[in-house]
mmCIF file of C-alpha atoms in Angstrom:
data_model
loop_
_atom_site.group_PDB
_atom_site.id
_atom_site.type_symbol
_atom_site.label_atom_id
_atom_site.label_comp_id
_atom_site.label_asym_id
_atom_site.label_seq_id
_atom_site.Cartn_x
_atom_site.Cartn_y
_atom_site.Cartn_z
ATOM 1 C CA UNK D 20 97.389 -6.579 -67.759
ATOM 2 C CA UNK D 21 97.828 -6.623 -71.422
ATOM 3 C CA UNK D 22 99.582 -4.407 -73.877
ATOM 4 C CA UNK D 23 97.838 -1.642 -75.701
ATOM 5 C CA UNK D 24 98.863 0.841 -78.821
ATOM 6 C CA UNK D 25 99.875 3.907 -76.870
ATOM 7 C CA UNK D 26 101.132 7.652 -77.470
ATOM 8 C CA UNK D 27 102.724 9.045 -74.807
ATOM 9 C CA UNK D 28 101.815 12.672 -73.720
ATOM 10 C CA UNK D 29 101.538 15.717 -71.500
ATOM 11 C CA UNK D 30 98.917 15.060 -68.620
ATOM 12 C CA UNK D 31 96.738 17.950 -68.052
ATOM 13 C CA UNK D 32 94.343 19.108 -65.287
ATOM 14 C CA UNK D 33 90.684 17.711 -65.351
ATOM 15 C CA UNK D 34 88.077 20.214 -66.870
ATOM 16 C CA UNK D 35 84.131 19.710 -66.860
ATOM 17 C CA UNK D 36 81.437 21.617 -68.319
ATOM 18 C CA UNK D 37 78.558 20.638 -70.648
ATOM 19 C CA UNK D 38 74.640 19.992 -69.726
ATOM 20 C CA UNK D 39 71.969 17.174 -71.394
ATOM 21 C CA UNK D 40 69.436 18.085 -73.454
ATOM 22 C CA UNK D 41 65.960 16.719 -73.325
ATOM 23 C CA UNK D 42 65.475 15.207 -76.278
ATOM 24 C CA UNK D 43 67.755 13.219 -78.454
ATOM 25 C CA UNK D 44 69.187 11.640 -82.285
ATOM 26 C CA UNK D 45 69.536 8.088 -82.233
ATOM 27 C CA UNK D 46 72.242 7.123 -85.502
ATOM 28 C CA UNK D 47 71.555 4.416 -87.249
ATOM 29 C CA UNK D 48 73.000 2.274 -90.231
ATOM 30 C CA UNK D 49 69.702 3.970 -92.027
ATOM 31 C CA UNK D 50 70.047 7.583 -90.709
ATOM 32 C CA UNK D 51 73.799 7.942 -89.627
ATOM 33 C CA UNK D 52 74.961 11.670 -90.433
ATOM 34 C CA UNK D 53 73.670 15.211 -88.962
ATOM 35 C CA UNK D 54 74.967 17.965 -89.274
ATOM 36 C CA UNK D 55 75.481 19.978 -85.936
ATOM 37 C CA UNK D 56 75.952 23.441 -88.604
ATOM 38 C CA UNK D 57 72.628 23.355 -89.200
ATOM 39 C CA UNK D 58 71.148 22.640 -86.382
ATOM 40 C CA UNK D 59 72.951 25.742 -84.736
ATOM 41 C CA UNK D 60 75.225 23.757 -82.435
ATOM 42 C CA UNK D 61 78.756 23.970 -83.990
ATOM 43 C CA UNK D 62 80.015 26.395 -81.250
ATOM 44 C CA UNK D 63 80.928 26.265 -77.503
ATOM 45 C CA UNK D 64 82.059 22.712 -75.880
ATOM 46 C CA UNK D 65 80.482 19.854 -77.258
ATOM 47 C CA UNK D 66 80.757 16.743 -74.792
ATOM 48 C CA UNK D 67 81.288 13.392 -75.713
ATOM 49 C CA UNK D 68 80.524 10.761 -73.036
ATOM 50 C CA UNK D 69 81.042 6.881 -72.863
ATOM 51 C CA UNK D 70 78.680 4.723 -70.356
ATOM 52 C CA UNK D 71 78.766 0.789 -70.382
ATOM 53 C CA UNK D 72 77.124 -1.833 -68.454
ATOM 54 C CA UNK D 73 77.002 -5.565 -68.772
ATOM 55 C CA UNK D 74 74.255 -6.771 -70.919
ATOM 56 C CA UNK D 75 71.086 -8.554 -68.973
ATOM 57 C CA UNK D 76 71.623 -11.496 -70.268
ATOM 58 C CA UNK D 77 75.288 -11.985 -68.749
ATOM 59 C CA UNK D 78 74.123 -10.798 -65.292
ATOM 60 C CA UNK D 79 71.117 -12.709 -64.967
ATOM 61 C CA UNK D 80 73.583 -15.919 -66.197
ATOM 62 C CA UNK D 81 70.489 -17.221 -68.165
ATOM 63 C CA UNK D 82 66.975 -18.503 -67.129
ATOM 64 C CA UNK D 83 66.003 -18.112 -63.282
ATOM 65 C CA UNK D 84 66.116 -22.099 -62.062
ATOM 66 C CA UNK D 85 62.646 -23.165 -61.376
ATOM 67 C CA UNK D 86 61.196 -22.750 -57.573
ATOM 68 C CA UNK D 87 60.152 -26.417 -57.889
ATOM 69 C CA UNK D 88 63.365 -27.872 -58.911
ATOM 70 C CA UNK D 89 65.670 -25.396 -56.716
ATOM 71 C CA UNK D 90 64.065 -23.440 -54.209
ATOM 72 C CA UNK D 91 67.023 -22.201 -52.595
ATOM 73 C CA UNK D 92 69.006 -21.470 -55.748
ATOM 74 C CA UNK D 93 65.502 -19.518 -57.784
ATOM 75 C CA UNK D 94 65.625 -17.686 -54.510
ATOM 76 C CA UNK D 95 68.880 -16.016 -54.777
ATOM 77 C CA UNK D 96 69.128 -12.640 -55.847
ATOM 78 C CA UNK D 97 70.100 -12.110 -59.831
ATOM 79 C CA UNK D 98 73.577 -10.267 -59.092
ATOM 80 C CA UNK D 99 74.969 -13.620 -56.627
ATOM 81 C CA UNK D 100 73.569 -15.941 -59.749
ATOM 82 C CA UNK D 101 75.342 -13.676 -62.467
ATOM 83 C CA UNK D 102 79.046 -14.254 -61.218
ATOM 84 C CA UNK D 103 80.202 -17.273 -62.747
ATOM 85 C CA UNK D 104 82.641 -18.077 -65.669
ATOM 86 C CA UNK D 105 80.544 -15.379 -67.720
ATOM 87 C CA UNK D 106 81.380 -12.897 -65.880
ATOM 88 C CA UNK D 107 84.134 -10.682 -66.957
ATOM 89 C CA UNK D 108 85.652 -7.227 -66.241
ATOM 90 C CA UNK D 109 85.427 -4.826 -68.856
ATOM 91 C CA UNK D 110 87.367 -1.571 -68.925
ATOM 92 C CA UNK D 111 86.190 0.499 -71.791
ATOM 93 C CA UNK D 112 88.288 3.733 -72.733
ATOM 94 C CA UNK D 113 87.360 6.167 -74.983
ATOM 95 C CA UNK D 114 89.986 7.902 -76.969
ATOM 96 C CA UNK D 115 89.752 10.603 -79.892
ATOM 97 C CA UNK D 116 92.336 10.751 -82.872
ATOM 98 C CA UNK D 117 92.465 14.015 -84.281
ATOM 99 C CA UNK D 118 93.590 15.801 -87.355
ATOM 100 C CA UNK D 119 93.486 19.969 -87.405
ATOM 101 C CA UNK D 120 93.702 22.063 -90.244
ATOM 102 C CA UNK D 121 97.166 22.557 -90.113
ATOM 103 C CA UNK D 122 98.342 18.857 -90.906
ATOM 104 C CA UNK D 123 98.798 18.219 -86.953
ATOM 105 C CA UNK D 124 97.793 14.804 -85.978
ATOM 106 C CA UNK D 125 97.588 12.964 -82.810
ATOM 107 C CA UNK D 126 95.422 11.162 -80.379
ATOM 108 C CA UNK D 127 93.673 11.795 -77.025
ATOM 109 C CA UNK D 128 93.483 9.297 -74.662
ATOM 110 C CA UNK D 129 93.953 7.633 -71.118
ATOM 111 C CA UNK D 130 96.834 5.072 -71.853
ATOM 112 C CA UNK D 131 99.972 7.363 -71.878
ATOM 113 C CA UNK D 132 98.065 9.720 -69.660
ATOM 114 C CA UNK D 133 97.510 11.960 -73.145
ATOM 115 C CA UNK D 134 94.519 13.565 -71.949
ATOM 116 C CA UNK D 135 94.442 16.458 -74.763
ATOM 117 C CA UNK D 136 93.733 20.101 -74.185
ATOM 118 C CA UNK D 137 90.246 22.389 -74.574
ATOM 119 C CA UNK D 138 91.287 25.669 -74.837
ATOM 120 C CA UNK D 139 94.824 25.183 -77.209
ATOM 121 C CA UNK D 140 95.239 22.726 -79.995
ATOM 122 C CA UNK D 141 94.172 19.846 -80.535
ATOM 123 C CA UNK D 142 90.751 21.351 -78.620
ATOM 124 C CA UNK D 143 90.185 18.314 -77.628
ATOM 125 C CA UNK D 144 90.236 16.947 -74.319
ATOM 126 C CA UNK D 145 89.470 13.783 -71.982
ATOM 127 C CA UNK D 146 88.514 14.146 -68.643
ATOM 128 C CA UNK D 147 89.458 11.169 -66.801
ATOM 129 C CA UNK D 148 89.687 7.490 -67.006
ATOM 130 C CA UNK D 149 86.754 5.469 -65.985
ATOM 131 C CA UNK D 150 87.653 1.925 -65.268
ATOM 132 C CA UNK D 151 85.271 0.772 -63.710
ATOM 133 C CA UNK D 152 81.913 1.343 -65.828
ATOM 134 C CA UNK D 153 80.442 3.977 -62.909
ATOM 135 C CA UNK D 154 77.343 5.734 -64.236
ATOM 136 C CA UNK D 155 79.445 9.007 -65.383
ATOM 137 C CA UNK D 156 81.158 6.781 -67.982
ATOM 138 C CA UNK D 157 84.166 9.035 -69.757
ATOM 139 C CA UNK D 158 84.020 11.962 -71.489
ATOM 140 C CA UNK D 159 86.134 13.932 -73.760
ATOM 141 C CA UNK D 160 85.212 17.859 -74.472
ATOM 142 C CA UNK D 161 85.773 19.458 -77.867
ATOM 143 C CA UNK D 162 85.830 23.203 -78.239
ATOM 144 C CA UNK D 163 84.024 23.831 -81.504
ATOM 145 C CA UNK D 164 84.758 27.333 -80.994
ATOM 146 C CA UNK D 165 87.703 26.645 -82.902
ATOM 147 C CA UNK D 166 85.857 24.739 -85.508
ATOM 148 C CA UNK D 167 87.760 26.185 -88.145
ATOM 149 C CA UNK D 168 90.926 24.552 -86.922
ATOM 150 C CA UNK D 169 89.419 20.680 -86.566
ATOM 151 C CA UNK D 170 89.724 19.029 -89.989
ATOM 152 C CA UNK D 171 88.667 15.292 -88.638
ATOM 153 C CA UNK D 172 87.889 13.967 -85.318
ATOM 154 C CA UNK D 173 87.386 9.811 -84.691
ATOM 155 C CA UNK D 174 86.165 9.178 -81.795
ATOM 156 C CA UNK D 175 86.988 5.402 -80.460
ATOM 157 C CA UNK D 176 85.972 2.986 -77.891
ATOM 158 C CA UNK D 177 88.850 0.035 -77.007
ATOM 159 C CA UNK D 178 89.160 -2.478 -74.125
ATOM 160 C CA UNK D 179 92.126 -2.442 -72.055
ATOM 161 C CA UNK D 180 92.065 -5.633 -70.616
ATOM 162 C CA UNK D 181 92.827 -9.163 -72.404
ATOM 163 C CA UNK D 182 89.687 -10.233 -72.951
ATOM 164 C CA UNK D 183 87.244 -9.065 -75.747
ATOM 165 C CA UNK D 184 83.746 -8.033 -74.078
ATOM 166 C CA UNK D 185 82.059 -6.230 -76.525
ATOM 167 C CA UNK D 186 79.226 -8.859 -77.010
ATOM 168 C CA UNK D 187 79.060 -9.155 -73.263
ATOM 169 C CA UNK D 188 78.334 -5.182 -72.906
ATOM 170 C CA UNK D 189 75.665 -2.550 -73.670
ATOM 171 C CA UNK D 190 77.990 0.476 -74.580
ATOM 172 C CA UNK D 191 76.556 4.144 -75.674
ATOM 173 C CA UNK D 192 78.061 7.183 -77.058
ATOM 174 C CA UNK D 193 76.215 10.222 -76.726
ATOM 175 C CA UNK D 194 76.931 13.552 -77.676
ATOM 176 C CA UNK D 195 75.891 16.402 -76.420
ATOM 177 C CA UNK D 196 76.185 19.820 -78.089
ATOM 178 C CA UNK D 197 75.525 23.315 -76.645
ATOM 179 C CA UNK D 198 72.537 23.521 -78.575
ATOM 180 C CA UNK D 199 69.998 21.787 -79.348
ATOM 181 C CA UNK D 200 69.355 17.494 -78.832
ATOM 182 C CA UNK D 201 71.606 15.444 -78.385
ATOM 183 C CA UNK D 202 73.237 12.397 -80.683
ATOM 184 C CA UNK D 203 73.422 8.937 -79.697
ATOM 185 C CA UNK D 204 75.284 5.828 -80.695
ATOM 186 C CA UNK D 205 74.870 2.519 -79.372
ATOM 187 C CA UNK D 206 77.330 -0.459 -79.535
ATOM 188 C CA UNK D 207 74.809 -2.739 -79.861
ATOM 189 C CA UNK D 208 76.631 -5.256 -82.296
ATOM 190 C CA UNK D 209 78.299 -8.558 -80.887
ATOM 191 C CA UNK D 210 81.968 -9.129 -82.048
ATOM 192 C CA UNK D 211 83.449 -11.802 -79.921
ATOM 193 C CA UNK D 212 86.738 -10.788 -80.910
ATOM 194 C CA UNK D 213 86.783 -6.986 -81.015
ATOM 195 C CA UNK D 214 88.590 -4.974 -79.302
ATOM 196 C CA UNK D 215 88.253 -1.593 -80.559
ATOM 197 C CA UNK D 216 85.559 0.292 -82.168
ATOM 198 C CA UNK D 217 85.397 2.993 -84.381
ATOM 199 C CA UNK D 218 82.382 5.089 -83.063
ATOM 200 C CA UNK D 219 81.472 8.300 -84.828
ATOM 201 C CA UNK D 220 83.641 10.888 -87.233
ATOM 202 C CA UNK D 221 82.709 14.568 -86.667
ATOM 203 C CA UNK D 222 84.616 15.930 -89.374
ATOM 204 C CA UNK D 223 84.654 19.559 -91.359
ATOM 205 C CA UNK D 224 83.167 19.714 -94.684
ATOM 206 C CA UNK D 225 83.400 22.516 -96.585
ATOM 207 C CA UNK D 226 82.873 24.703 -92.947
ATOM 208 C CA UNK D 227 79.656 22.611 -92.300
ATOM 209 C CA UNK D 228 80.614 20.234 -89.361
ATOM 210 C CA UNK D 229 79.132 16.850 -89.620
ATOM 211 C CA UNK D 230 78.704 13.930 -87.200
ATOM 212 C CA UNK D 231 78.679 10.513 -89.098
ATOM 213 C CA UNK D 232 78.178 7.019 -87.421
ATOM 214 C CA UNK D 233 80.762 4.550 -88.030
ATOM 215 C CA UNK D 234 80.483 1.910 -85.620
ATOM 216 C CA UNK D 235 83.782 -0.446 -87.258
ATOM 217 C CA UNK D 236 84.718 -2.809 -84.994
ATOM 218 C CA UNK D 237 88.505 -4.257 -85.489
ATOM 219 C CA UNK D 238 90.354 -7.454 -83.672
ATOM 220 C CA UNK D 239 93.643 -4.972 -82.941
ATOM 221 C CA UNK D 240 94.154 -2.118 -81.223
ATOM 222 C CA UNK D 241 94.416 2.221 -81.629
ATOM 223 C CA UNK D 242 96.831 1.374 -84.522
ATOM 224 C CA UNK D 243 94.521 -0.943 -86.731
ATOM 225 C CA UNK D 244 92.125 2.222 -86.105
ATOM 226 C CA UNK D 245 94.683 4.774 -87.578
ATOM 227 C CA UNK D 246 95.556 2.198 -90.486
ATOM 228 C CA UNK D 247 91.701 1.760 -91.164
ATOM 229 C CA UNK D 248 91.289 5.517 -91.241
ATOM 230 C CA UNK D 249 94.497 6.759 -92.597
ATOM 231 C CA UNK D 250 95.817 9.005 -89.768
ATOM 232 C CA UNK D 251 99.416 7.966 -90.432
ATOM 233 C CA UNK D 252 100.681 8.233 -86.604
ATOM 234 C CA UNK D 253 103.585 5.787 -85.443
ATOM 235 C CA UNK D 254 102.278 3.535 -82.435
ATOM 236 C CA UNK D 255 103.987 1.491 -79.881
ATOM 237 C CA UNK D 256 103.222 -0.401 -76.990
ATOM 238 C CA UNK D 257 101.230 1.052 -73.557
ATOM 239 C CA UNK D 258 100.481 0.210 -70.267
ATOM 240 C CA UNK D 259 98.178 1.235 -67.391
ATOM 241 C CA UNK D 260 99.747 2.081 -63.753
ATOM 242 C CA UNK D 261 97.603 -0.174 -61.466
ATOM 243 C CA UNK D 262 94.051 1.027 -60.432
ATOM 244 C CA UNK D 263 93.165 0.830 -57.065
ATOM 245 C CA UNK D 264 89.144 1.008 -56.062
#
């Protein structure tokens, strides 16, 4: 496996909570800010989830052959035609850098096993590490009832793995408040190269918290992120222990 920009941390136990709502906020390049203040859902646990699959296109590994040409081959199920070269596995992690009122700064994340905490600072916390793209996805949990102590949140999306997939997968954020609908962001963009991705900021102004889109893709790694956005942490390299399925 290859090497990732890492902080090393405290692991903490798993915690869970949050519900859907019915409807939703799609962000946009047009319409990419909303403000969860004045919508009436800037309190309790706001849940931030990650789900990814591979994009048709790779799966079906282009057009069906014709039932003329190949009958036996047009006759094979999509999934045994989709795993050729194309194919690739992606492991998308979502990670949070944070910045609180009182100058701390740090990030939450599954490489170092940095996993965050909901109910003391930074309020922020991930709930596992997904590496396998299972309909769950990740999620981190932010407790806005201690709004007043978040300056800045980024949320991020990164491969761990040596190969840049982005363009091969349909990736969504979504963000679901205790109120009201909730906020999507898809990572609908193709960048060969990426490998990380600036998603959304949710970020204290003047007490009104706001969610903005951002959707940056960069070629490096959690530190190119920080450098892009200013956070200022010092970054070295990481590594996953082995996953087993």
């Amino acid at each position: 496996m290859g090497f990732f920009d890492g902080l090393l941390g405290a692991r903490a136990d798993d915690f869970d909570s949050g519900s859907a709502a019915s409807n939703s906020i799609k962000l946009t390049k047009r319409h990419h800010q909303v403000s969860l203040t004045r919508q009436g859902a800037a309190t309790g646990h706001l849940r931030v989830n990650l789900t990814w699959r591979m994009r048709t296109s790779d799966l079906d590994g282009g057009p069906r052959p014709s039932l003329f040409r190949d009958p036996f081959k047009a006759l094979k199920p999509p999934e045994v035609l989709g795993h050729g070269q194309s194919m690739v596995n992606v492991d998308l992690d979502l990670g949070c850098l944070y910045e609180l009122t009182d100058g701390t700064k740090g990030v939450v994340q599954p490489l170092g096993g940095y996993l965050g905490d909901v109910n003391a600072p930074p309020y922020v916390k991930l709930s596992g590490d997904d590496r396998f793209g299972s309909a769950s996805g990740e999620t981190i949990y932010v407790n806005l009832d201690h709004r007043d102590d978040i300056k800045r949140l980024l949320v991020f999306v990164y491969i761990y793995d040596q190969t840049p997939a982005f363009d091969r997968t349909h990736a969504i954020v979504t963000l679901y408040p205790s109120n009201g609908p909730r906020i999507e962001i898809g990572l609908d963009e193709r960048h060969q190269q990426a490998r990380s991705c600036a998603v959304v900021m949710i970020e204290n102004v003047k007490g009104e918290l706001v969610v903005r889109r951002e959707v940056r893709f960069v070629y490096g790694f959690q530190a190119e992120l920080d450098r892009l956005y200013g956070w200022g942490l010092q970054w070295g390299r990481g590594y996953k222990a082995k996953a087993e399925r």
